[in-house]
Amino acid sequence: MSKERFWREAIADHQRSGESVRGFCRARQLNESSFYYWRKEIRSREASIEQDASPVLAPVVLVDEPLGELASQSSGMRPSALIEIVLGDGTTVRVPPDSTREQLAVVFAVLGPTRC
């Protein structure tokens, strides 16, 4: 077992225990300084991962009729009813106007983290 995995489990056990850090470490013969070091280190690593996964803003370009006419011909929808999102890698997502936030969340979860 890696050190990080060991300390993740120990820290999770401590949180469930309701004990003080000192009492928890003493009862399990853990070094209290190491406990504090690893708790801080794990929080830092998790914050770094969360920061890397944060949404990225991209420029938005509004296109009038040519794209709208093309969309209505290919999908049967009225031009103003279609939202088209083109990601940085060229992936295009066409969104009908009645899509819910939950449906969009599923679509973007399937696409995975994409930098625009």
Coordinates of C-alpha atoms in Angstrom, one line a residue:
M1 CA 0.0 0.0 0.0
S2 CA 1.3 3.4 -0.9
K3 CA 1.9 6.0 1.8
E4 CA -0.7 8.3 0.3
R5 CA -3.3 5.6 0.2
F6 CA -2.4 4.6 3.8
W7 CA -2.8 8.2 5.0
R8 CA -6.1 8.7 3.0
E9 CA -7.6 5.7 4.8
A10 CA -6.2 6.8 8.2
I11 CA -7.6 10.4 7.7
A12 CA -11.0 9.0 6.6
D13 CA -11.0 6.7 9.7
H14 CA -10.2 9.7 11.9
Q15 CA -13.1 11.7 10.4
R16 CA -15.5 8.9 11.1
S17 CA -14.1 8.3 14.6
G18 CA -15.0 11.6 16.2
E19 CA -11.8 11.4 18.2
S20 CA -9.2 14.2 18.6
V21 CA -6.2 13.9 16.3
R22 CA -3.9 13.4 19.3
G23 CA -6.1 10.6 20.7
F24 CA -6.6 9.0 17.3
C25 CA -2.9 8.9 16.6
R26 CA -1.9 7.7 20.0
A27 CA -4.4 4.8 19.9
R28 CA -3.1 3.7 16.5
Q29 CA 0.6 4.5 17.2
L30 CA 0.7 7.0 14.4
N31 CA 3.0 10.0 14.3
E32 CA 0.8 13.1 14.9
S33 CA 3.1 15.3 12.8
S34 CA 2.9 12.9 9.9
F35 CA -0.9 12.9 10.3
Y36 CA -1.1 16.7 10.0
Y37 CA 1.4 16.7 7.1
W38 CA -0.5 14.1 5.1
R39 CA -3.9 15.7 5.8
K40 CA -2.6 19.0 4.4
E41 CA -0.8 17.3 1.5
I42 CA -3.9 15.4 0.5
R43 CA -6.1 18.5 0.7
S44 CA -3.6 20.3 -1.5
R45 CA -3.6 17.5 -4.1
E46 CA -7.4 17.4 -4.2
A47 CA -7.6 21.2 -4.6
S48 CA -5.1 21.0 -7.5
I49 CA -7.2 18.4 -9.2
E50 CA -10.4 20.4 -8.7
Q51 CA -8.7 23.5 -10.1
D52 CA -7.5 21.6 -13.2
A53 CA -11.1 20.4 -13.8
S54 CA -12.7 23.8 -13.5
P55 CA -14.7 25.1 -16.5
V56 CA -12.9 27.1 -19.1
L57 CA -14.5 30.1 -20.7
A58 CA -14.4 30.4 -24.4
P59 CA -15.3 33.2 -26.8
V60 CA -18.9 33.1 -28.2
V61 CA -19.5 34.0 -31.8
L62 CA -23.1 34.7 -32.9
V63 CA -23.9 33.7 -36.4
D64 CA -27.1 34.9 -38.1
E65 CA -28.8 33.4 -41.1
P66 CA -26.4 31.2 -43.0
L67 CA -25.8 28.8 -40.2
G68 CA -29.4 29.1 -39.1
E69 CA -30.7 28.2 -42.6
L70 CA -28.4 25.3 -42.8
A71 CA -29.5 24.0 -39.4
S72 CA -33.2 24.3 -40.3
Q73 CA -32.6 22.4 -43.5
S74 CA -30.7 19.6 -41.8
S75 CA -32.7 19.2 -38.7
G76 CA -36.2 20.5 -39.6
M77 CA -36.0 23.1 -36.7
R78 CA -36.6 26.8 -37.1
P79 CA -33.2 28.7 -37.3
S80 CA -33.8 30.7 -34.1
A81 CA -34.5 27.5 -32.1
L82 CA -31.1 25.9 -32.5
I83 CA -28.0 26.5 -30.3
E84 CA -24.8 25.2 -31.8
I85 CA -21.7 24.8 -29.7
V86 CA -18.4 24.1 -31.5
L87 CA -15.7 23.0 -29.1
G88 CA -12.0 23.7 -29.6
D89 CA -11.3 20.2 -31.0
G90 CA -14.0 20.7 -33.7
T91 CA -16.7 18.7 -31.9
T92 CA -20.1 20.3 -32.6
V93 CA -23.0 20.1 -30.2
R94 CA -26.5 21.1 -31.4
V95 CA -28.9 21.9 -28.6
P96 CA -32.7 22.1 -29.1
P97 CA -34.4 24.9 -27.3
D98 CA -36.3 22.6 -25.0
S99 CA -33.2 20.9 -23.6
T100 CA -33.0 20.8 -19.8
R101 CA -30.0 21.6 -17.7
E102 CA -29.8 18.0 -16.7
Q103 CA -29.7 16.8 -20.3
L104 CA -26.9 19.2 -21.1
A105 CA -25.0 18.0 -18.1
V106 CA -25.2 14.5 -19.4
V107 CA -24.0 15.5 -22.8
F108 CA -21.0 17.4 -21.5
A109 CA -20.2 14.6 -19.1
V110 CA -20.0 12.2 -22.0
L111 CA -17.8 14.6 -23.9
G112 CA -15.5 14.7 -21.0
P113 CA -13.2 17.6 -20.0
T114 CA -12.7 19.6 -23.2
R115 CA -10.7 22.8 -23.4
C116 CA -12.5 25.2 -25.7

